[in-house]
PDB file of C-alpha atoms and ligand atoms in Angstrom:
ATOM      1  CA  UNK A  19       9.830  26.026   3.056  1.00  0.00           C
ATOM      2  CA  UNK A  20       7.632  24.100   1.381  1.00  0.00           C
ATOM      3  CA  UNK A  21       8.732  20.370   0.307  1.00  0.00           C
ATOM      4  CA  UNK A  22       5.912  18.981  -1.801  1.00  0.00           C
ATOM      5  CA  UNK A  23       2.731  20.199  -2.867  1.00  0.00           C
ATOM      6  CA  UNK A  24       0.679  16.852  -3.383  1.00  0.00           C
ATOM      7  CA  UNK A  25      -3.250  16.613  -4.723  1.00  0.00           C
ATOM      8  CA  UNK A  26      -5.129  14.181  -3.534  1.00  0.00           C
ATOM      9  CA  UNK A  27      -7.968  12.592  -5.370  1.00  0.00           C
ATOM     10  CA  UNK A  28     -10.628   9.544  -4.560  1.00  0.00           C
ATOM     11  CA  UNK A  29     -13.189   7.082  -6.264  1.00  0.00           C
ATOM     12  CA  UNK A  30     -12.828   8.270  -9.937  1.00  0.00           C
ATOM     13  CA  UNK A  31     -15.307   5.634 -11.110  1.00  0.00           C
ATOM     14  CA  UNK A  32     -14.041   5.552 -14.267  1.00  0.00           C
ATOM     15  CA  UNK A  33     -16.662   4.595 -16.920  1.00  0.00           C
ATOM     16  CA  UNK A  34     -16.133   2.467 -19.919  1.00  0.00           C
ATOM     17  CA  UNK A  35     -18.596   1.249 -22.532  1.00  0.00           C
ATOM     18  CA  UNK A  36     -19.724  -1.885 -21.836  1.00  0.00           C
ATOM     19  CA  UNK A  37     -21.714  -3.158 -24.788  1.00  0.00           C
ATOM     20  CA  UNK A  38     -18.903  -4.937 -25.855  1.00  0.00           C
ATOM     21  CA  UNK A  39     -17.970  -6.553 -22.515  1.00  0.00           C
ATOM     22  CA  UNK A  40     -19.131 -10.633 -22.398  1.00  0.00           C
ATOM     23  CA  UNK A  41     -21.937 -11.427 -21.428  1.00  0.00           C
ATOM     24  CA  UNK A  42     -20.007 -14.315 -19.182  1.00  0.00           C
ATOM     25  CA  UNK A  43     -18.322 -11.259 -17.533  1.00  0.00           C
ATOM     26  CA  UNK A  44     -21.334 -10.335 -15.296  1.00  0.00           C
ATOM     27  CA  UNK A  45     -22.230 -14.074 -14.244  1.00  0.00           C
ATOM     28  CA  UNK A  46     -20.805 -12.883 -10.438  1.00  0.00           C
ATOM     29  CA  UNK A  47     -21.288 -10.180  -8.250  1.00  0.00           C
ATOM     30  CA  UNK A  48     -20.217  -7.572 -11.117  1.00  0.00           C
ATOM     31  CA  UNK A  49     -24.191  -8.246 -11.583  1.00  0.00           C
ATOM     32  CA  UNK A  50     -25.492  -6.906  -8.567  1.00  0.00           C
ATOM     33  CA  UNK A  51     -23.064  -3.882  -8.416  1.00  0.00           C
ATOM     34  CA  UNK A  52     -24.059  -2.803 -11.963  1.00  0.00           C
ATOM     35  CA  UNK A  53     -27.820  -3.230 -10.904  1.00  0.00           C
ATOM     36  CA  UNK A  54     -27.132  -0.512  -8.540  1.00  0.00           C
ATOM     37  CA  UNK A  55     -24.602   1.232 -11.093  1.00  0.00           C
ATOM     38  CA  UNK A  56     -27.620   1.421 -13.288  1.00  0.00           C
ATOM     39  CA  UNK A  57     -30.308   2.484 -10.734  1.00  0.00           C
ATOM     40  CA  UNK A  58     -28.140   5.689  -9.200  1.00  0.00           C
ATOM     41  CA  UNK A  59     -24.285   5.737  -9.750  1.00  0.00           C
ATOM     42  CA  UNK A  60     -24.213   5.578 -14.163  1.00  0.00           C
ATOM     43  CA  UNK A  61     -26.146   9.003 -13.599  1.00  0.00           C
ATOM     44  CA  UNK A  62     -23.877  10.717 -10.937  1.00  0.00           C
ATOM     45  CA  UNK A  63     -20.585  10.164 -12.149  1.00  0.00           C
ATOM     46  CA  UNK A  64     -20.006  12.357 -14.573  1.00  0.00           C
ATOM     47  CA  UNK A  65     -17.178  12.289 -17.152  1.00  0.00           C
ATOM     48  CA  UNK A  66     -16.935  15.650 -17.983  1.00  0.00           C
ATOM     49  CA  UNK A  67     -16.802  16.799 -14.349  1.00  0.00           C
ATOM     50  CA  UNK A  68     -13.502  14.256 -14.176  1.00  0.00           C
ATOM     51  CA  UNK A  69     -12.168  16.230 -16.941  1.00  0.00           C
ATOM     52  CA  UNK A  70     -12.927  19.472 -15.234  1.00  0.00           C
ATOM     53  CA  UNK A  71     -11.436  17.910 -12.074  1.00  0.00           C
ATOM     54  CA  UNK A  72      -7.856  17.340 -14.214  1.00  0.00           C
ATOM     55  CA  UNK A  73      -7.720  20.347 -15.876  1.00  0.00           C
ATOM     56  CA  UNK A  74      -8.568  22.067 -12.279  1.00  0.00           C
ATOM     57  CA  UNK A  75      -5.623  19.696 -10.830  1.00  0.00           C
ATOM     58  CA  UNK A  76      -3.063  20.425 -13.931  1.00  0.00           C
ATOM     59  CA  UNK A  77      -4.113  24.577 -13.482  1.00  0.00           C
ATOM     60  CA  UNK A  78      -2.786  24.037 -10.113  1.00  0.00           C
ATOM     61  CA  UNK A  79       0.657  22.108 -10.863  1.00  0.00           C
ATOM     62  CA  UNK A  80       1.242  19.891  -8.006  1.00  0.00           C
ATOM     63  CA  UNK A  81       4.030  18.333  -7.411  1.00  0.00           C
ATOM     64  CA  UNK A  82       3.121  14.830  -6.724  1.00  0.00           C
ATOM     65  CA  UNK A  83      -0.852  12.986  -7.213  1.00  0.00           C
ATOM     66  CA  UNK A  84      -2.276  10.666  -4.479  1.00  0.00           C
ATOM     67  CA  UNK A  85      -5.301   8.248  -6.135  1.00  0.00           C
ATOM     68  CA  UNK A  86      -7.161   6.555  -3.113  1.00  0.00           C
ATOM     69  CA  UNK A  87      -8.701   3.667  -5.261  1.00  0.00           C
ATOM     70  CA  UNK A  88     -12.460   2.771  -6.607  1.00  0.00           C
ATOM     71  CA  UNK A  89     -11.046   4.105 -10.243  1.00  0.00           C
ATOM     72  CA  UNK A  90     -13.395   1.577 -11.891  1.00  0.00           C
ATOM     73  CA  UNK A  91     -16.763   0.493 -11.186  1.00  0.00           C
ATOM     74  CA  UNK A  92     -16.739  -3.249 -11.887  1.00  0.00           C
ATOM     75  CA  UNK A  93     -13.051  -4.070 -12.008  1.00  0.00           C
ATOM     76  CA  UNK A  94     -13.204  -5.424 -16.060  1.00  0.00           C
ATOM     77  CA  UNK A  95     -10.381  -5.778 -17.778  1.00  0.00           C
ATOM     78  CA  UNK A  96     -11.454  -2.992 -19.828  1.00  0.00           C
ATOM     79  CA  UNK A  97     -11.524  -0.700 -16.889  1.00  0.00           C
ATOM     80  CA  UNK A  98      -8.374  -1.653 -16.118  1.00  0.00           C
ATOM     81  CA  UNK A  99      -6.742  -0.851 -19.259  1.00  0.00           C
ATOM     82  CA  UNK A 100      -8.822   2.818 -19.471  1.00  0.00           C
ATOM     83  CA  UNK A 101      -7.753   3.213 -16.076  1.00  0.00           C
ATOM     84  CA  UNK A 102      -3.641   3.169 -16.910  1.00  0.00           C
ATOM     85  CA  UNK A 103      -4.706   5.505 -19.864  1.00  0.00           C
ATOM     86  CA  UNK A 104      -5.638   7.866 -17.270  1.00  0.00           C
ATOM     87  CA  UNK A 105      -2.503   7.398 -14.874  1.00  0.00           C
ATOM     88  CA  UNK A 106      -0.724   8.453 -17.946  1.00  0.00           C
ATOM     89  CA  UNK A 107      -3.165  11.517 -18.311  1.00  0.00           C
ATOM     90  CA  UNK A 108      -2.589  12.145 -14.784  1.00  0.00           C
ATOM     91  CA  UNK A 109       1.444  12.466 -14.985  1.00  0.00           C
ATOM     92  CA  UNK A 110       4.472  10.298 -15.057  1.00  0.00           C
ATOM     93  CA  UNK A 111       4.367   7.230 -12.964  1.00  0.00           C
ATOM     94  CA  UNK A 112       7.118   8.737 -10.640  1.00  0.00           C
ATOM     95  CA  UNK A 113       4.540  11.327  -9.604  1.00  0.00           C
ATOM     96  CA  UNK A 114       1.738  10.077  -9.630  1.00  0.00           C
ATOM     97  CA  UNK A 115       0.814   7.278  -6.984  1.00  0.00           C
ATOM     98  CA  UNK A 116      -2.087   4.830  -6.839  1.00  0.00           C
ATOM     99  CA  UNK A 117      -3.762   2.428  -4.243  1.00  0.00           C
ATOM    100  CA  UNK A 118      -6.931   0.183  -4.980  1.00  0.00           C
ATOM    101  CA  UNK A 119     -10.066   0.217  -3.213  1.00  0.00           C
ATOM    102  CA  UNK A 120     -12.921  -2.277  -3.092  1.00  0.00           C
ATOM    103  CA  UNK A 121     -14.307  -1.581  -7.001  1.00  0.00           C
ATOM    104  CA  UNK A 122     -10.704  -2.672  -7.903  1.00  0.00           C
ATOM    105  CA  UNK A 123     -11.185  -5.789  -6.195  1.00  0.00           C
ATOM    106  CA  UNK A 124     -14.722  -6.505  -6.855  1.00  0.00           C
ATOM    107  CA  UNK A 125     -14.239  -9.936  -8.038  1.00  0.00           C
ATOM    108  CA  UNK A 126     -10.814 -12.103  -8.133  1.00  0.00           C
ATOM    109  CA  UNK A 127      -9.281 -10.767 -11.647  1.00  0.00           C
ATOM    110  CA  UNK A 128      -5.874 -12.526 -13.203  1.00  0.00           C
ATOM    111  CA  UNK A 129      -3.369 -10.188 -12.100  1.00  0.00           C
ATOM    112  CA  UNK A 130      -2.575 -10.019 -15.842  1.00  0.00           C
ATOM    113  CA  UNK A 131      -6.157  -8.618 -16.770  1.00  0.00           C
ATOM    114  CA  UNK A 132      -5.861  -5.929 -13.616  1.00  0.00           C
ATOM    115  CA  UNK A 133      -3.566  -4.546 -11.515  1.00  0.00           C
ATOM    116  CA  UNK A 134      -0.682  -5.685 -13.821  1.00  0.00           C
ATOM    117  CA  UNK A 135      -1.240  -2.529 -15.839  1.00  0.00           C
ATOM    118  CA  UNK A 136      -1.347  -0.359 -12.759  1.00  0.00           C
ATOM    119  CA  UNK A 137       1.867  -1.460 -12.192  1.00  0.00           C
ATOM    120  CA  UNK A 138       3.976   1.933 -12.719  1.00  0.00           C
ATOM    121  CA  UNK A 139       1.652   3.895 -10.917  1.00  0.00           C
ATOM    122  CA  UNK A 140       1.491   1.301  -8.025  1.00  0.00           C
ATOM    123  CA  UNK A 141       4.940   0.149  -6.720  1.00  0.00           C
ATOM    124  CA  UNK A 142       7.548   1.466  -4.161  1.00  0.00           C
ATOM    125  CA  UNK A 143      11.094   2.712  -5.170  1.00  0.00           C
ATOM    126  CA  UNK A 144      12.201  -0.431  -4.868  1.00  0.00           C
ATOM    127  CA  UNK A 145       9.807  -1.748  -7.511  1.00  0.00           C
ATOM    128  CA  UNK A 146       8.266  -3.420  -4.513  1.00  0.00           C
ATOM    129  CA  UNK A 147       4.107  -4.134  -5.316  1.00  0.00           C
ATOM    130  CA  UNK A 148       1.391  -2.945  -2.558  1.00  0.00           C
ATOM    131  CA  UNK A 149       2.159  -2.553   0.243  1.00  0.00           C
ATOM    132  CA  UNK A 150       4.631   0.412  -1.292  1.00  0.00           C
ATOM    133  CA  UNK A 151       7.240   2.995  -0.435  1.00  0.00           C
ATOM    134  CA  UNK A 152       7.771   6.618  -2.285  1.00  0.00           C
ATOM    135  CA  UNK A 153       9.758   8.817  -0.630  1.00  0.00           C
ATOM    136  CA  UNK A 154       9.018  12.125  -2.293  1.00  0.00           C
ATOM    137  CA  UNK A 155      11.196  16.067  -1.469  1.00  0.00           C
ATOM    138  CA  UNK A 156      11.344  14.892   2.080  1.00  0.00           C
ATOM    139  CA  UNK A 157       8.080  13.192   2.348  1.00  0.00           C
ATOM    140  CA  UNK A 158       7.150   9.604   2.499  1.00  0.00           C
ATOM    141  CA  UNK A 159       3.780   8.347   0.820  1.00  0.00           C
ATOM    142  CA  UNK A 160       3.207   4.581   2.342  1.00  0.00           C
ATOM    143  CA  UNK A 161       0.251   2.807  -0.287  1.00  0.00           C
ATOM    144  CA  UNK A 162      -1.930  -0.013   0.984  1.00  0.00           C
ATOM    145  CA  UNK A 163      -4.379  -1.929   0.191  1.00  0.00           C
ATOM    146  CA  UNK A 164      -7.691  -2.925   1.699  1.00  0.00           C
ATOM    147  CA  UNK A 165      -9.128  -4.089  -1.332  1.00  0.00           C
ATOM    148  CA  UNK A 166      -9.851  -7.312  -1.441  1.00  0.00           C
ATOM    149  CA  UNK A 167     -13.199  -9.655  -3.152  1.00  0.00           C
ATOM    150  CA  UNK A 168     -15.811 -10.267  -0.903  1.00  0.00           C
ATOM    151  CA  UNK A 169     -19.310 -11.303  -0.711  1.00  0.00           C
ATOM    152  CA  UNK A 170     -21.904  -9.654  -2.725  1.00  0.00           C
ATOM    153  CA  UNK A 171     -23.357  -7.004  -1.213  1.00  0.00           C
ATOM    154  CA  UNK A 172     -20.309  -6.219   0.800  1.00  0.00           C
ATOM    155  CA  UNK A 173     -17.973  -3.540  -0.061  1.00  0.00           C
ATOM    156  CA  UNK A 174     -15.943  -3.522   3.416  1.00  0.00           C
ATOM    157  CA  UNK A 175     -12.214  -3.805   3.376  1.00  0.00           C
ATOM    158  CA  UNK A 176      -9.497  -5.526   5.132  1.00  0.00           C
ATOM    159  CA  UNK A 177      -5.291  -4.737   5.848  1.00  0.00           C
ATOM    160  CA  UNK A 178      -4.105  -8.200   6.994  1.00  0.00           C
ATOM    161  CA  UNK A 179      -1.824  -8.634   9.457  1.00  0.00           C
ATOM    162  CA  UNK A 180       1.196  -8.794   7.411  1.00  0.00           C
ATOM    163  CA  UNK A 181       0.633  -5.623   5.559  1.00  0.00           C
ATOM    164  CA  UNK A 182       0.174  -3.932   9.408  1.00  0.00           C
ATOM    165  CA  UNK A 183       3.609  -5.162  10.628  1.00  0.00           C
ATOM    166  CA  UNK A 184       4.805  -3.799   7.338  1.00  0.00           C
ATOM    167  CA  UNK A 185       3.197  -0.726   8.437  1.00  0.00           C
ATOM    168  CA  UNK A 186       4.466  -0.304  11.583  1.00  0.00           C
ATOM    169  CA  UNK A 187       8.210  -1.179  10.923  1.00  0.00           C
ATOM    170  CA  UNK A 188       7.778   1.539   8.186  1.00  0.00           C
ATOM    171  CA  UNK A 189       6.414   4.435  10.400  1.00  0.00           C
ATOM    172  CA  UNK A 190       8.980   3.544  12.805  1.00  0.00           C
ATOM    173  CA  UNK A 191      11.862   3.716  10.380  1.00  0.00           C
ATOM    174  CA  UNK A 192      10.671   6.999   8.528  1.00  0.00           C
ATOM    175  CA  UNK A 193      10.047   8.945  11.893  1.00  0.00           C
ATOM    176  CA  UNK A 194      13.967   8.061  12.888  1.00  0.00           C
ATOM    177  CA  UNK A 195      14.347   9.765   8.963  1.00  0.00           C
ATOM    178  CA  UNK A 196      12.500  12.805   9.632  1.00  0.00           C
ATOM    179  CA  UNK A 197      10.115  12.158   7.131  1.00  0.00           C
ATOM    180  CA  UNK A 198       6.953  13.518   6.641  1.00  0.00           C
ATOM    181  CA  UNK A 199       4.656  10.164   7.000  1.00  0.00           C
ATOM    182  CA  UNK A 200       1.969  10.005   4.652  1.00  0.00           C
ATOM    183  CA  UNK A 201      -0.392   6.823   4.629  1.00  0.00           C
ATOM    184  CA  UNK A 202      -2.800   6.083   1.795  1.00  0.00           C
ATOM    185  CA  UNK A 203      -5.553   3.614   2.565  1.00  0.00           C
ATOM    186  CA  UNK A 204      -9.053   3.178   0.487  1.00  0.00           C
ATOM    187  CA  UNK A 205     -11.303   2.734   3.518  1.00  0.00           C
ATOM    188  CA  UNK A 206     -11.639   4.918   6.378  1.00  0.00           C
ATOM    189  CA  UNK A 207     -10.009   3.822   9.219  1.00  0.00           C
ATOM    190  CA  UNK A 208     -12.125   5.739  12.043  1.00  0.00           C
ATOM    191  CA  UNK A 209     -15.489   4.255  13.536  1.00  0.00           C
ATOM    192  CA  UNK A 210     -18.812   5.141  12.302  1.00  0.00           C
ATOM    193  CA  UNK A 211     -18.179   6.478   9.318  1.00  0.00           C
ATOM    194  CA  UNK A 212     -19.705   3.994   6.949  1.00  0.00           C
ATOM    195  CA  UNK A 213     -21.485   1.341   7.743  1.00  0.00           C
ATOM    196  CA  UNK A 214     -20.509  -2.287   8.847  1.00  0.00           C
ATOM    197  CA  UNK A 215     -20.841  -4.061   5.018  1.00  0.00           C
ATOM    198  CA  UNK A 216     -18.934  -0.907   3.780  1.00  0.00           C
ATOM    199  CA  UNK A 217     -15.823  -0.844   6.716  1.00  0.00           C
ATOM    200  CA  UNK A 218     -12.416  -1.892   6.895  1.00  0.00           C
ATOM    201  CA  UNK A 219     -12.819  -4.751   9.246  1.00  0.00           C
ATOM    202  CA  UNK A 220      -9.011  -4.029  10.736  1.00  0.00           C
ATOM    203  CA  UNK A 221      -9.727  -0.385  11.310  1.00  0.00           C
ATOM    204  CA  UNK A 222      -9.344  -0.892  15.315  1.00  0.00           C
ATOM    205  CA  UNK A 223      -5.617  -2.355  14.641  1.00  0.00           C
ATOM    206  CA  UNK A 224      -4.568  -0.467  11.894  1.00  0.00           C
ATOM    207  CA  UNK A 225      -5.421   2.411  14.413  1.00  0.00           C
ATOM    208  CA  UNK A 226      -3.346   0.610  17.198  1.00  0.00           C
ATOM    209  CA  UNK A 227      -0.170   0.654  14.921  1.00  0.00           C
ATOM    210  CA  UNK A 228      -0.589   4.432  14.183  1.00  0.00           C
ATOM    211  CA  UNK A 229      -1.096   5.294  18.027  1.00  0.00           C
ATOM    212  CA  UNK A 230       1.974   3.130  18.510  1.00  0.00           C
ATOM    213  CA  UNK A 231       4.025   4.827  15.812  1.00  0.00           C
ATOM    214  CA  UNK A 232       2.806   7.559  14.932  1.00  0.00           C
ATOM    215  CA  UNK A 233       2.299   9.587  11.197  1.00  0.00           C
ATOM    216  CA  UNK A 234       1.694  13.071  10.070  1.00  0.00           C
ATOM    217  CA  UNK A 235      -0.894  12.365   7.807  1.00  0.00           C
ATOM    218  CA  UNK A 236      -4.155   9.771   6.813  1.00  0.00           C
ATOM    219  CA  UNK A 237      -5.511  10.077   3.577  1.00  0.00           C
ATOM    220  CA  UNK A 238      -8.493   7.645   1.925  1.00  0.00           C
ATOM    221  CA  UNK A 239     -11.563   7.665  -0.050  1.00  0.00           C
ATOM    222  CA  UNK A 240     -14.444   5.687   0.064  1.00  0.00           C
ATOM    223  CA  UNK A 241     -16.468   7.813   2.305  1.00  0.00           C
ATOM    224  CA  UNK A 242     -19.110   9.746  -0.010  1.00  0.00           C
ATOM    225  CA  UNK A 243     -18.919  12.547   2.421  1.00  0.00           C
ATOM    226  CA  UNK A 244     -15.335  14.665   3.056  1.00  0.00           C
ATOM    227  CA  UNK A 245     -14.051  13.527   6.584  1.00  0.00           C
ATOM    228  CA  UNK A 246     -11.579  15.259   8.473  1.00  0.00           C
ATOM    229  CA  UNK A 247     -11.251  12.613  11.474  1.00  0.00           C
ATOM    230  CA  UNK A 248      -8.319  12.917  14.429  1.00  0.00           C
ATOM    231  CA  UNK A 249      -7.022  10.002  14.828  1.00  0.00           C
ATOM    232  CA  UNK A 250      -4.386   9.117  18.082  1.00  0.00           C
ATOM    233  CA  UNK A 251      -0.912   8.986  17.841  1.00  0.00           C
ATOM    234  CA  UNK A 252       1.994   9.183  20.261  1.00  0.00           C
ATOM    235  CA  UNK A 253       2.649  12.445  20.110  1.00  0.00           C
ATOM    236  CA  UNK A 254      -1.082  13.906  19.753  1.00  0.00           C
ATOM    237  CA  UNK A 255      -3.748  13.276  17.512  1.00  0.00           C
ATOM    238  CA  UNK A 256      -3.238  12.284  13.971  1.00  0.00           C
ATOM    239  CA  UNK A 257      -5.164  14.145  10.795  1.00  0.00           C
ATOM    240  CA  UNK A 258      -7.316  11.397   8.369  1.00  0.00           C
ATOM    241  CA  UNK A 259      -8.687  13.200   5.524  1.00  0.00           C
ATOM    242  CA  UNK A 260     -11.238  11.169   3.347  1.00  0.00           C
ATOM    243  CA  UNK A 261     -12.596  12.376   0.189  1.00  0.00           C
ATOM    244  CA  UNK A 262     -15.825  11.418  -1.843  1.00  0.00           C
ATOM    245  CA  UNK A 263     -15.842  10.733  -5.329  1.00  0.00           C
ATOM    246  CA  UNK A 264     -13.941  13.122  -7.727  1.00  0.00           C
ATOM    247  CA  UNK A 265     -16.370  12.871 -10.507  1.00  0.00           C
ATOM    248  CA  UNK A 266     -19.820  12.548  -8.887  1.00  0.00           C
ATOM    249  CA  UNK A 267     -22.241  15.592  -8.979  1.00  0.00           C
ATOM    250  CA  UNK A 268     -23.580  16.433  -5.435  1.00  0.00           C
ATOM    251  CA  UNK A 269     -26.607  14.420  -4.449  1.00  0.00           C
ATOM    252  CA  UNK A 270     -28.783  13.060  -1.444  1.00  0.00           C
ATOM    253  CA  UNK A 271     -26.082  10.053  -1.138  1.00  0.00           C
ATOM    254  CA  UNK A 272     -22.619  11.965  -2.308  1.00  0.00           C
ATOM    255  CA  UNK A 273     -21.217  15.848  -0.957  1.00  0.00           C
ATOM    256  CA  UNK A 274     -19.693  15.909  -4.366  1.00  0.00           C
ATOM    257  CA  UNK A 275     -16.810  15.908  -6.112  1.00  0.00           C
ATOM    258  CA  UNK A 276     -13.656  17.372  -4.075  1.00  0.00           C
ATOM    259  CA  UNK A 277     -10.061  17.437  -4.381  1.00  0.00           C
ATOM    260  CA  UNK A 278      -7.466  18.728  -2.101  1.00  0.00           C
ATOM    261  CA  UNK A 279      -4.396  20.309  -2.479  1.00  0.00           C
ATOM    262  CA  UNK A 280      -1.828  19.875   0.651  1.00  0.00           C
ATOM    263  CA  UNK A 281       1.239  21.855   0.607  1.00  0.00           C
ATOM    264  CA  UNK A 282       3.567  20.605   3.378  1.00  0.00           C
ATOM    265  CA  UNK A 283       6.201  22.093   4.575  1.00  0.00           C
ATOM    266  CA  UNK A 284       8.762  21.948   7.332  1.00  0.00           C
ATOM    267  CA  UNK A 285       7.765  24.557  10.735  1.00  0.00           C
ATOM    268  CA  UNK A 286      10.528  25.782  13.533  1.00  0.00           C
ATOM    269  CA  UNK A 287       7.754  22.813  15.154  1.00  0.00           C
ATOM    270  CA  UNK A 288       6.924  20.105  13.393  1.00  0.00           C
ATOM    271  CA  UNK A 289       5.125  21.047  10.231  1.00  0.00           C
ATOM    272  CA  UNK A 290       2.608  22.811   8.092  1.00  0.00           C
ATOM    273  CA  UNK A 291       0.348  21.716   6.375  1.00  0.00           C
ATOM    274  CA  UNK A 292      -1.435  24.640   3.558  1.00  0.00           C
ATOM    275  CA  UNK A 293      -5.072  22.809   2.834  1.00  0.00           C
ATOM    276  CA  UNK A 294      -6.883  23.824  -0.344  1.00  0.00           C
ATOM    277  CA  UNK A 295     -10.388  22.162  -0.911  1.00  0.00           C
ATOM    278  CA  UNK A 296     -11.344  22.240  -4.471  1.00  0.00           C
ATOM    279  CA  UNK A 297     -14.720  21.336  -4.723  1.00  0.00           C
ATOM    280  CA  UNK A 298     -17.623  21.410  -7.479  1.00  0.00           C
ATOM    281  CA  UNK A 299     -19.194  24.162  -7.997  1.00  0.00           C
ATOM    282  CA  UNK A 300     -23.038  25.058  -8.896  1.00  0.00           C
ATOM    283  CA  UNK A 301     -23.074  24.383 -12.527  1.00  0.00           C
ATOM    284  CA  UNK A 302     -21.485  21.245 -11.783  1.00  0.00           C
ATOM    285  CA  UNK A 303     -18.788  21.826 -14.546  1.00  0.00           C
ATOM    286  CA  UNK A 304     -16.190  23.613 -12.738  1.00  0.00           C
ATOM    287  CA  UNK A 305     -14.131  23.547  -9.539  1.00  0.00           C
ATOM    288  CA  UNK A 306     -14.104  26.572  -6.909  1.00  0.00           C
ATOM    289  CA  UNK A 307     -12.200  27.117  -3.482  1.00  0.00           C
ATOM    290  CA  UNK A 308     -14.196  25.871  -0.912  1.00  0.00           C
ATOM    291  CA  UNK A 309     -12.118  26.072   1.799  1.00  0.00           C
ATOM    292  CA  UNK A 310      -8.466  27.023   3.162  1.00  0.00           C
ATOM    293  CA  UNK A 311      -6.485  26.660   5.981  1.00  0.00           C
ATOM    294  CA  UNK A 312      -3.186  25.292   7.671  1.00  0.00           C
ATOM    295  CA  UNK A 313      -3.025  22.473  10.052  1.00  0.00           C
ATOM    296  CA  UNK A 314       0.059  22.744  12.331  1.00  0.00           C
ATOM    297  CA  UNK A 315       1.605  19.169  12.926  1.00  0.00           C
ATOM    298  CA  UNK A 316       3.714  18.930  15.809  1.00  0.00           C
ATOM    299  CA  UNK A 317       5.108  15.691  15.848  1.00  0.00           C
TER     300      UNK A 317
HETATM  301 FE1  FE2 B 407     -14.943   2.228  -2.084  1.00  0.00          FE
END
């Protein structure tokens, strides 16, 4: 039976005018990233593949919506603001669910000015801000963040030690639940997969409290390829899925826009898990089924 059919979608890069944004607003490293916005990104994230992306997503009536982070590009007030517009595009707060990833964290921003109005979207049942707890038809969704400033020219991540123990106690807790554990990061947390200036710098120990207690499912964006990378756990090896951006037209640099759809659902073993990739399709204007299959969870 199944117990939640969730999408999961990455790296929006929403786009806002910015001819009205102060000039005063660039005087940091919102400069350099909009140098390189200008010289590649403005011209491969495309808007109206976004809104082919949602109407794909709404055709397909999930229950639930997992956002991986990098919804803005330079982390403006502005963006901000366009980006709770979209939540509320997206569905209800209760089912939709949102992390950060490094764009959302590109420089320090008043709470008040940013996340503030991703509030709805980003907090546990108990109200509680990131790190958060949903527990959704049998299935918990545990949100972190690894977003946090750093230098220019770096666009790596970092947990904290804090928001591991967190972590851990969770996992542990859930599993004695029978839950079906799913953990959203932005960055990915196996080796090699981007490089140094772009990596979670806690990857090895956020790893160490997943092999400790275990979880049915990694999800996180930030790669601009799809990864599917087995991670270990107690009990076996543990399923990461990363996604590239939702709205960026395939190119040398990004595999294109992707979304999945993961129907889970409870097996005589363990569980199922029905994977649907969604991904762009030639005329770069609508989504197609690139792929489908079932991963069988055992843990
Ligand atoms: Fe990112």
């Amino acid at each position: 039976m199944t117990l939640l059919r969730l999408a999961h979608l990455s790296d929006p890069h929403l786009t806002v005018p910015l001819d009205d944004v102060p000039a005063s607003a660039w005087w940091n490293k919102r400069a350099l990233s909009r140098l390189s916005w200008a010289r590649g990104r403005r011209q491969l994230q495309q808007p109206e593949l976004l809104a082919a992306a949602l109407e794909d997503i709404r055709a397909h009536a999930p229950d639930h919506l997992a956002v991986t982070g990098d919804v803005t590009n330079f982390s403006l007030p502005e963006e901000f603001r366009a980006a709770a517009r979209w939540f509320a595009e997206l569905g209800a707060a209760d089912r939709v669910s949102v992390i950060p990833g490094n764009h959302d964290a590109l420089v320090p921003v008043p709470r008040a000015e940013g996340w503030a109005h991703w509030a709805p979207w980003m907090r546990g049942d108990g109200g509680e801000d990131l790190p958060w707890l949903r527990r959704r038809q049998g299935v918990a969704l545990l949100g972190l963040s690894s977003a946090v400033p750093t230098a220019p020219g770096i666009a790596g991540g970092t947990l904290g030690s804090s928001q591991l123990g967190w972590l851990g106690q969770q996992l542990a807790a859930l599993k004695t639940e029978g839950l079906f554990r799913i953990v959203l990061l932005h960055h990915p947390p196996a080796d090699g997969v981007v490089s140094a200036r772009k990596a979670l710098t806690d990857r090895a120990a956020f790893r160490a409290v997943l092999r400790e207690h275990g979880a049915e499912l990694v999800l996180h964006g930030h790669s601009r390829d799809a990864r599917f990378d087995p991670l270990p756990g107690p009990d076996g090896l543990i399923a990461s899925f990363g996604l590239p951006s939702i709205s960026a037209i395939p190119n040398p640099k990004d595999e294109g826009a992707r979304w999945h759809l993961l129907e889970i659902a409870r097996a005589d073993v363990g569980w199922q898990v029905g994977v649907t990739v969604r991904a762009v399709d030639d005329s770069h204007r609508a989504f197609v089924n690139a792929a489908r299959y079932t991963l069988n969870i055992n843990s």
